[in-house]
């Protein structure tokens, strides 16, 4: 809400409270005034005193006038009584409210003085009424006294009448003030009530909103933002619950095959839509199976948990069913997309804890992928054993001794037309004190996954370049380069550094990269290869035909050489089709102005056949096994005729 509105609200509330407070403070004064006014209304004693006095003095006057006619036995008593009454009245007039009233006007003071003077005469005369003429004297004094008494009585009446009128108007005013106060109190009270109830409603709304936000946050913390499926943390909790079910249940880990190309080609929005579509299918599956749940572990990896499953075949069938569900076409806007999936299945067991169960499903998934994808694979103990072995291998790769244990071995590359050694391939050799010789086929993939390959590659490059310097001039040194190594930001600098450090001319270095490296980031790789060539370094496409071979790669990427994979060479003697493939590759390479090297030549016949097909260079156990740089240098000196070597390299 804007600040201005808040300020207005605060002002209104302050006004309400101030009004209420003022009214409340004014209320006691009002009550007091009312009390005073009512008291004044009920005490009109001045007029009453005056009227009674007139009556009493009149009675005394009559008693004096009728003295003679009265019964002699009682007249003395009556006279005395009338005198006492008049005296006591005079006493009353001398004090209190009446005295105060008399003092308000000097004329009244005069009249009162006259009354007192004449009364004294009357009292004296009547007290000695046996004296002749005393009654007449009393009557005479009474005649003089009565006008003043009447004046005082009528003035008292007039005084009280005025007071009554004033009191009336005061009461009237007070009544109106009270009415206004009551109205104000009611108004302020109701306003405050309304304000408070309004405020309460707002608090309620704020409270509801806060609750909704808290619920939303709790949902976001436990669910995946894109698909709304439970996230990894929630899945772990669910797996813990599953494990707690006394050993019955299964975890199916599902991974989409080829999701990255879809994301790259159709865009991230389509990729997201595909993930959402897959999620909904998994959700439908889970809701149809009692005790099942699903979640997203991240990327294109999902999980389905099945409660109450004991048989491996049931769990595997569920995994296969999930793959089929995912394989059905997905409608993403204008696109109908098909995506394959692999699944790893692991059964819960009594002594298997949550992390282990997830790791088992993960290993089974990796096996499913390794076995060709698009399938569900059940976890087997051997998977865990090889994973453990792999972890141990990784630990050894990371040990500080590793650098002393790894050395390049050099396999000659031969000119098939004359048998000369024209180059060599540096192949990593790891001699572990306990493991013995570890094949690069075993440790390179592990190093590639752990990222260790970057350091290994750099060390191998420098050692190979250094060894190259021990070999006679035009001999080329080929070094294998992994994708992670090639795609590191400062790869060109690393190559230049190795060359500078060892002194090997760039023209004698050849880098071998496999087809898999060329997938994705094509523009960047084209740039890299061009920069390498600009440095004078040659580039060879290794293991051609085994990966994602594409003619467009050959056309776009600036290679110098193509190496036919051993898997084709091994069967060219017996397999006509293999021969046809090799022949085609050689023709293709020639047409693209690429040199061809056949790998894995193990027999004389293979060497002859390849030479006949036009393949000028070869590498293999028949031509020379990998060995030390010194051994290779000796072989070069023994076999190569200097003149012929010069001719070949030119
Ligand atoms: P590659 O680059 O294709 O190397 C050729 C492999 O074939 C070598 O295996 C070599 O010993 C083997 N070989 C050569 N001639 C024959 C033959 O006649 N018969 C048979 N059966 N095999 C033959 P190696 O040394 O075990 O290396 C395996 C793979 O490991 C290499 O394949 C390469 O991809 C990788 N590698 C080796 N050293 C390095 C390295 O320093 N860095 C990187 N990134 N990868 C390396
Ligand atoms: Mg190679
Ligand atoms: Mg190769």
Short mmCIF file of N, CA, C and O in Angstrom, two decimals, residues 176-278:
data_model
loop_
_atom_site.label_atom_id
_atom_site.label_comp_id
_atom_site.label_asym_id
_atom_site.label_seq_id
_atom_site.Cartn_x
_atom_site.Cartn_y
_atom_site.Cartn_z
N UNK A 176 -27.99 19.71 26.20
CA UNK A 176 -27.59 19.68 24.78
C UNK A 176 -26.12 19.23 24.65
O UNK A 176 -25.78 18.42 23.78
N UNK A 177 -25.29 19.79 25.57
CA UNK A 177 -23.86 19.41 25.52
C UNK A 177 -23.71 17.91 25.71
O UNK A 177 -22.93 17.24 25.03
N UNK A 178 -24.51 17.40 26.65
CA UNK A 178 -24.45 15.96 26.90
C UNK A 178 -24.89 15.16 25.69
O UNK A 178 -24.28 14.14 25.33
N UNK A 179 -25.97 15.68 25.04
CA UNK A 179 -26.45 14.97 23.85
C UNK A 179 -25.35 14.93 22.78
O UNK A 179 -25.08 13.90 22.16
N UNK A 180 -24.71 16.12 22.61
CA UNK A 180 -23.64 16.19 21.61
C UNK A 180 -22.50 15.24 22.00
O UNK A 180 -21.95 14.52 21.17
N UNK A 181 -22.18 15.26 23.34
CA UNK A 181 -21.09 14.39 23.81
C UNK A 181 -21.41 12.93 23.55
O UNK A 181 -20.56 12.16 23.09
N UNK A 182 -22.68 12.57 23.88
CA UNK A 182 -23.08 11.16 23.67
C UNK A 182 -22.97 10.81 22.18
O UNK A 182 -22.42 9.77 21.81
N UNK A 183 -23.49 11.77 21.35
CA UNK A 183 -23.43 11.51 19.90
C UNK A 183 -21.97 11.35 19.45
O UNK A 183 -21.64 10.44 18.68
N UNK A 184 -21.13 12.26 20.02
CA UNK A 184 -19.71 12.21 19.63
C UNK A 184 -19.08 10.90 20.08
O UNK A 184 -18.34 10.24 19.33
N UNK A 185 -19.44 10.51 21.34
CA UNK A 185 -18.89 9.26 21.86
C UNK A 185 -19.32 8.08 21.01
O UNK A 185 -18.53 7.20 20.67
N UNK A 186 -20.64 8.09 20.66
CA UNK A 186 -21.16 6.99 19.82
C UNK A 186 -20.43 7.00 18.48
O UNK A 186 -19.97 5.96 17.99
N UNK A 187 -20.28 8.23 17.91
CA UNK A 187 -19.63 8.33 16.61
C UNK A 187 -18.18 7.82 16.67
O UNK A 187 -17.76 6.98 15.90
N UNK A 188 -17.45 8.35 17.69
CA UNK A 188 -16.04 7.95 17.81
C UNK A 188 -15.93 6.46 18.11
O UNK A 188 -15.07 5.76 17.58
N UNK A 189 -16.82 6.01 18.98
CA UNK A 189 -16.79 4.59 19.36
C UNK A 189 -17.01 3.69 18.15
O UNK A 189 -16.23 2.77 17.89
N UNK A 190 -18.10 4.08 17.38
CA UNK A 190 -18.39 3.25 16.21
C UNK A 190 -17.27 3.33 15.17
O UNK A 190 -16.89 2.34 14.56
N UNK A 191 -16.75 4.58 15.03
CA UNK A 191 -15.66 4.74 14.07
C UNK A 191 -14.47 3.89 14.46
O UNK A 191 -13.85 3.23 13.63
N UNK A 192 -14.16 3.92 15.76
CA UNK A 192 -13.01 3.15 16.23
C UNK A 192 -13.26 1.65 16.02
O UNK A 192 -12.38 0.92 15.57
N UNK A 193 -14.52 1.25 16.33
CA UNK A 193 -14.87 -0.15 16.12
C UNK A 193 -14.71 -0.54 14.66
O UNK A 193 -14.13 -1.58 14.32
N UNK A 194 -15.23 0.37 13.79
CA UNK A 194 -15.16 0.09 12.36
C UNK A 194 -13.69 0.01 11.93
O UNK A 194 -13.28 -0.90 11.23
N UNK A 195 -12.93 1.01 12.42
CA UNK A 195 -11.52 1.06 12.06
C UNK A 195 -10.79 -0.21 12.51
O UNK A 195 -10.04 -0.81 11.76
N UNK A 196 -11.09 -0.59 13.76
CA UNK A 196 -10.41 -1.78 14.29
C UNK A 196 -10.81 -3.04 13.53
O UNK A 196 -9.97 -3.89 13.24
N UNK A 197 -12.11 -3.13 13.19
CA UNK A 197 -12.53 -4.34 12.46
C UNK A 197 -11.94 -4.33 11.05
O UNK A 197 -11.53 -5.36 10.52
N UNK A 198 -11.84 -3.11 10.46
CA UNK A 198 -11.22 -3.01 9.13
C UNK A 198 -9.74 -3.41 9.19
O UNK A 198 -9.24 -4.15 8.38
N UNK A 199 -9.11 -2.89 10.25
CA UNK A 199 -7.69 -3.19 10.46
C UNK A 199 -7.51 -4.70 10.66
O UNK A 199 -6.58 -5.30 10.16
N UNK A 200 -8.48 -5.27 11.40
CA UNK A 200 -8.42 -6.69 11.68
C UNK A 200 -8.54 -7.51 10.39
O UNK A 200 -7.83 -8.49 10.19
N UNK A 201 -9.46 -7.02 9.51
CA UNK A 201 -9.63 -7.72 8.23
C UNK A 201 -8.34 -7.67 7.44
O UNK A 201 -7.93 -8.64 6.81
N UNK A 202 -7.69 -6.47 7.49
CA UNK A 202 -6.43 -6.33 6.74
C UNK A 202 -5.35 -7.25 7.31
O UNK A 202 -4.58 -7.86 6.57
N UNK A 203 -5.34 -7.32 8.64
CA UNK A 203 -4.37 -8.21 9.28
C UNK A 203 -4.62 -9.66 8.85
O UNK A 203 -3.70 -10.41 8.58
N UNK A 204 -5.93 -9.97 8.78
CA UNK A 204 -6.32 -11.32 8.37
C UNK A 204 -5.80 -11.60 6.95
O UNK A 204 -5.23 -12.66 6.67
N UNK A 205 -6.03 -10.56 6.06
CA UNK A 205 -5.56 -10.73 4.67
C UNK A 205 -4.05 -10.91 4.63
O UNK A 205 -3.53 -11.78 3.94
N UNK A 206 -3.36 -10.04 5.42
CA UNK A 206 -1.89 -10.11 5.44
C UNK A 206 -1.44 -11.48 5.95
O UNK A 206 -0.52 -12.09 5.42
N UNK A 207 -2.16 -11.94 6.97
CA UNK A 207 -1.86 -13.24 7.56
C UNK A 207 -2.04 -14.35 6.53
O UNK A 207 -1.19 -15.23 6.35
N UNK A 208 -3.19 -14.26 5.81
CA UNK A 208 -3.48 -15.27 4.78
C UNK A 208 -2.41 -15.24 3.70
O UNK A 208 -1.93 -16.29 3.26
N UNK A 209 -2.03 -13.98 3.30
CA UNK A 209 -1.02 -13.84 2.25
C UNK A 209 0.30 -14.43 2.72
O UNK A 209 1.00 -15.14 1.98
N UNK A 210 0.63 -14.14 4.00
CA UNK A 210 1.88 -14.65 4.56
C UNK A 210 1.88 -16.18 4.57
O UNK A 210 2.87 -16.81 4.22
N UNK A 211 0.70 -16.73 4.95
CA UNK A 211 0.58 -18.19 5.00
C UNK A 211 0.78 -18.77 3.60
O UNK A 211 1.46 -19.78 3.42
N UNK A 212 0.14 -18.08 2.60
CA UNK A 212 0.24 -18.56 1.22
C UNK A 212 1.69 -18.51 0.76
O UNK A 212 2.18 -19.45 0.12
N UNK A 213 2.40 -17.41 1.13
CA UNK A 213 3.80 -17.28 0.71
C UNK A 213 4.64 -18.37 1.38
O UNK A 213 5.49 -19.00 0.75
N UNK A 214 4.35 -18.60 2.68
CA UNK A 214 5.10 -19.63 3.41
C UNK A 214 4.87 -21.01 2.76
O UNK A 214 5.82 -21.78 2.57
N UNK A 215 3.59 -21.26 2.38
CA UNK A 215 3.28 -22.55 1.75
C UNK A 215 3.99 -22.65 0.40
O UNK A 215 4.54 -23.70 0.05
N UNK A 216 4.00 -21.50 -0.34
CA UNK A 216 4.64 -21.49 -1.65
C UNK A 216 6.15 -21.73 -1.50
O UNK A 216 6.75 -22.52 -2.25
N UNK A 217 6.74 -21.06 -0.50
CA UNK A 217 8.17 -21.22 -0.27
C UNK A 217 8.51 -22.66 0.11
O UNK A 217 9.51 -23.20 -0.35
N UNK A 218 7.63 -23.22 0.95
CA UNK A 218 7.87 -24.61 1.37
C UNK A 218 7.80 -25.52 0.15
O UNK A 218 8.61 -26.45 -0.01
N UNK A 219 6.83 -25.21 -0.75
CA UNK A 219 6.69 -26.02 -1.97
C UNK A 219 7.94 -25.87 -2.84
O UNK A 219 8.49 -26.85 -3.33
N UNK A 220 8.38 -24.60 -2.99
CA UNK A 220 9.55 -24.34 -3.84
C UNK A 220 10.81 -25.01 -3.28
O UNK A 220 11.65 -25.49 -4.04
N UNK A 221 10.89 -25.04 -1.95
CA UNK A 221 12.08 -25.64 -1.33
C UNK A 221 12.11 -27.15 -1.54
O UNK A 221 13.17 -27.75 -1.57
N UNK A 222 10.92 -27.73 -1.69
CA UNK A 222 10.89 -29.19 -1.78
C UNK A 222 10.58 -29.68 -3.20
O UNK A 222 10.56 -30.89 -3.42
N UNK A 223 10.30 -28.73 -4.11
CA UNK A 223 9.95 -29.17 -5.47
C UNK A 223 10.82 -28.49 -6.50
O UNK A 223 11.36 -27.41 -6.27
N UNK A 224 10.87 -29.13 -7.65
CA UNK A 224 11.63 -28.59 -8.76
C UNK A 224 10.83 -27.45 -9.41
O UNK A 224 9.62 -27.59 -9.63
N UNK A 225 11.49 -26.34 -9.68
CA UNK A 225 10.78 -25.15 -10.16
C UNK A 225 10.17 -25.38 -11.54
O UNK A 225 9.04 -24.99 -11.80
N UNK A 226 10.90 -26.04 -12.42
CA UNK A 226 10.42 -26.21 -13.79
C UNK A 226 9.25 -27.19 -13.88
O UNK A 226 8.21 -26.88 -14.46
N UNK A 227 9.42 -28.37 -13.29
CA UNK A 227 8.43 -29.44 -13.50
C UNK A 227 7.44 -29.59 -12.35
O UNK A 227 6.48 -30.34 -12.46
N UNK A 228 7.71 -28.92 -11.24
CA UNK A 228 6.89 -29.04 -10.02
C UNK A 228 6.95 -30.44 -9.40
O UNK A 228 6.15 -30.76 -8.52
N UNK A 229 7.86 -31.24 -9.87
CA UNK A 229 8.02 -32.57 -9.25
C UNK A 229 8.85 -32.41 -7.97
O UNK A 229 9.60 -31.44 -7.85
N UNK A 230 8.76 -33.35 -7.03
CA UNK A 230 9.64 -33.29 -5.86
C UNK A 230 11.10 -33.21 -6.31
O UNK A 230 11.47 -33.87 -7.28
N UNK A 231 11.88 -32.36 -5.63
CA UNK A 231 13.29 -32.21 -6.02
C UNK A 231 14.16 -33.27 -5.34
O UNK A 231 13.66 -34.13 -4.61
N UNK A 232 15.47 -33.17 -5.56
CA UNK A 232 16.38 -34.20 -5.07
C UNK A 232 16.28 -34.39 -3.55
O UNK A 232 16.24 -35.52 -3.06
N UNK A 233 16.20 -33.26 -2.82
CA UNK A 233 16.14 -33.36 -1.36
C UNK A 233 14.88 -34.13 -0.94
O UNK A 233 14.93 -35.01 -0.06
N UNK A 234 13.75 -33.81 -1.58
CA UNK A 234 12.49 -34.48 -1.24
C UNK A 234 12.56 -35.95 -1.64
O UNK A 234 12.06 -36.83 -0.92
N UNK A 235 13.17 -36.20 -2.81
CA UNK A 235 13.30 -37.59 -3.27
C UNK A 235 14.08 -38.39 -2.23
O UNK A 235 13.71 -39.51 -1.89
N UNK A 236 15.14 -37.78 -1.70
CA UNK A 236 15.94 -38.49 -0.68
C UNK A 236 15.09 -38.86 0.52
O UNK A 236 15.19 -39.96 1.06
N UNK A 237 14.23 -37.92 0.94
CA UNK A 237 13.33 -38.20 2.07
C UNK A 237 12.39 -39.36 1.71
O UNK A 237 12.15 -40.26 2.53
N UNK A 238 11.87 -39.32 0.48
CA UNK A 238 10.95 -40.38 0.05
C UNK A 238 11.66 -41.73 0.01
O UNK A 238 11.08 -42.75 0.37
N UNK A 239 12.92 -41.70 -0.44
CA UNK A 239 13.68 -42.96 -0.50
C UNK A 239 13.92 -43.48 0.93
O UNK A 239 13.82 -44.69 1.18
N UNK A 240 14.18 -42.55 1.85
CA UNK A 240 14.37 -42.98 3.25
C UNK A 240 13.11 -43.67 3.76
O UNK A 240 13.16 -44.69 4.45
N UNK A 241 11.94 -43.10 3.40
CA UNK A 241 10.67 -43.72 3.81
C UNK A 241 10.52 -45.10 3.18
O UNK A 241 10.06 -46.04 3.81
N UNK A 242 10.94 -45.17 1.90
CA UNK A 242 10.83 -46.44 1.17
C UNK A 242 11.71 -47.50 1.84
O UNK A 242 11.29 -48.63 2.05
N UNK A 243 12.93 -47.07 2.19
CA UNK A 243 13.87 -47.99 2.84
C UNK A 243 13.32 -48.46 4.18
O UNK A 243 13.48 -49.61 4.58
N UNK A 244 12.60 -47.54 4.84
CA UNK A 244 12.04 -47.89 6.16
C UNK A 244 10.93 -48.93 6.06
O UNK A 244 10.55 -49.54 7.06
N UNK A 245 10.42 -49.16 4.82
CA UNK A 245 9.33 -50.13 4.65
C UNK A 245 9.85 -51.57 4.67
O UNK A 245 9.59 -52.36 3.76
N UNK A 246 10.67 -51.88 5.62
CA UNK A 246 11.16 -53.24 5.85
C UNK A 246 11.60 -53.95 4.58
O UNK A 246 11.29 -55.10 4.33
N UNK A 247 12.33 -53.23 3.76
CA UNK A 247 13.01 -53.90 2.65
C UNK A 247 12.22 -54.15 1.38
O UNK A 247 12.73 -54.81 0.48
N UNK A 248 11.00 -53.65 1.25
CA UNK A 248 10.31 -53.89 -0.02
C UNK A 248 10.13 -52.56 -0.75
O UNK A 248 9.69 -51.57 -0.18
N UNK A 249 10.51 -52.56 -2.01
CA UNK A 249 10.41 -51.34 -2.81
C UNK A 249 11.54 -51.27 -3.81
O UNK A 249 12.49 -52.05 -3.74
N UNK A 250 11.39 -50.34 -4.76
CA UNK A 250 12.43 -50.22 -5.79
C UNK A 250 12.61 -48.76 -6.19
O UNK A 250 11.68 -47.96 -6.08
N UNK A 251 13.83 -48.45 -6.61
CA UNK A 251 14.13 -47.12 -7.13
C UNK A 251 14.46 -47.28 -8.60
O UNK A 251 15.30 -48.11 -8.97
N UNK A 252 13.77 -46.48 -9.43
CA UNK A 252 14.08 -46.51 -10.87
C UNK A 252 14.59 -45.13 -11.26
O UNK A 252 13.86 -44.14 -11.14
N UNK A 253 15.84 -45.09 -11.67
CA UNK A 253 16.42 -43.82 -12.09
C UNK A 253 16.32 -43.75 -13.61
O UNK A 253 16.71 -44.69 -14.30
N UNK A 254 15.74 -42.65 -14.09
CA UNK A 254 15.49 -42.55 -15.53
C UNK A 254 16.26 -41.35 -16.08
O UNK A 254 16.23 -40.27 -15.48
N UNK A 255 16.94 -41.54 -17.18
CA UNK A 255 17.70 -40.45 -17.79
C UNK A 255 17.35 -40.40 -19.28
O UNK A 255 17.28 -41.44 -19.94
N UNK A 256 17.12 -39.18 -19.79
CA UNK A 256 16.76 -39.07 -21.20
C UNK A 256 18.02 -39.24 -22.05
O UNK A 256 19.07 -38.70 -21.72
N UNK A 257 17.88 -40.00 -23.13
CA UNK A 257 19.01 -40.17 -24.06
C UNK A 257 18.92 -39.09 -25.13
O UNK A 257 17.86 -38.88 -25.70
N UNK A 258 20.01 -38.42 -25.36
CA UNK A 258 20.05 -37.41 -26.43
C UNK A 258 19.21 -36.20 -26.13
O UNK A 258 18.65 -35.59 -27.05
N UNK A 259 19.10 -35.85 -24.87
CA UNK A 259 18.33 -34.64 -24.55
C UNK A 259 19.09 -33.38 -24.98
O UNK A 259 18.50 -32.43 -25.46
N UNK A 260 20.41 -33.42 -24.84
CA UNK A 260 21.22 -32.22 -25.13
C UNK A 260 21.04 -31.76 -26.59
O UNK A 260 20.79 -30.57 -26.82
N UNK A 261 21.16 -32.69 -27.57
CA UNK A 261 20.95 -32.23 -28.95
C UNK A 261 19.58 -31.61 -29.16
O UNK A 261 19.45 -30.62 -29.90
N UNK A 262 18.54 -32.17 -28.51
CA UNK A 262 17.19 -31.60 -28.66
C UNK A 262 17.20 -30.18 -28.13
O UNK A 262 16.70 -29.24 -28.77
N UNK A 263 17.81 -30.02 -26.97
CA UNK A 263 17.91 -28.69 -26.34
C UNK A 263 18.68 -27.73 -27.24
O UNK A 263 18.28 -26.58 -27.41
N UNK A 264 19.76 -28.24 -27.84
CA UNK A 264 20.60 -27.38 -28.68
C UNK A 264 19.90 -27.01 -29.98
O UNK A 264 19.96 -25.87 -30.43
N UNK A 265 19.23 -28.00 -30.58
CA UNK A 265 18.64 -27.77 -31.90
C UNK A 265 17.31 -27.01 -31.80
O UNK A 265 17.10 -26.02 -32.49
N UNK A 266 16.43 -27.47 -30.89
CA UNK A 266 15.10 -26.84 -30.81
C UNK A 266 15.05 -25.65 -29.86
O UNK A 266 14.08 -24.92 -29.82
N UNK A 267 16.08 -25.49 -29.07
CA UNK A 267 16.11 -24.36 -28.13
C UNK A 267 15.73 -24.78 -26.72
O UNK A 267 15.12 -25.84 -26.52
N UNK A 268 16.09 -23.92 -25.77
CA UNK A 268 15.87 -24.26 -24.35
C UNK A 268 14.39 -24.31 -23.98
O UNK A 268 14.00 -25.09 -23.13
N UNK A 269 13.57 -23.48 -24.66
CA UNK A 269 12.14 -23.47 -24.34
C UNK A 269 11.55 -24.84 -24.67
O UNK A 269 10.79 -25.42 -23.88
N UNK A 270 11.94 -25.38 -25.84
CA UNK A 270 11.44 -26.70 -26.24
C UNK A 270 12.00 -27.77 -25.29
O UNK A 270 11.28 -28.70 -24.91
N UNK A 271 13.26 -27.61 -24.90
CA UNK A 271 13.88 -28.55 -23.96
C UNK A 271 13.10 -28.57 -22.66
O UNK A 271 12.79 -29.64 -22.11
N UNK A 272 12.77 -27.36 -22.16
CA UNK A 272 11.99 -27.27 -20.91
C UNK A 272 10.63 -27.93 -21.08
O UNK A 272 10.16 -28.66 -20.20
N UNK A 273 9.99 -27.64 -22.23
CA UNK A 273 8.65 -28.21 -22.48
C UNK A 273 8.73 -29.73 -22.51
O UNK A 273 7.83 -30.43 -22.00
N UNK A 274 9.81 -30.26 -23.07
CA UNK A 274 9.97 -31.72 -23.13
C UNK A 274 10.12 -32.30 -21.71
O UNK A 274 9.49 -33.30 -21.37
N UNK A 275 10.92 -31.62 -20.89
CA UNK A 275 11.10 -32.09 -19.50
C UNK A 275 9.77 -32.08 -18.76
O UNK A 275 9.46 -32.99 -17.98
N UNK A 276 8.97 -31.03 -19.01
CA UNK A 276 7.66 -30.93 -18.34
C UNK A 276 6.76 -32.07 -18.82
O UNK A 276 6.08 -32.73 -18.03
N UNK A 277 6.77 -32.30 -20.15
CA UNK A 277 5.93 -33.36 -20.71
C UNK A 277 6.32 -34.73 -20.12
O UNK A 277 5.46 -35.53 -19.74
N UNK A 278 7.62 -34.98 -20.04
CA UNK A 278 8.09 -36.25 -19.46
C UNK A 278 7.64 -36.34 -18.00
O UNK A 278 7.15 -37.38 -17.54
#
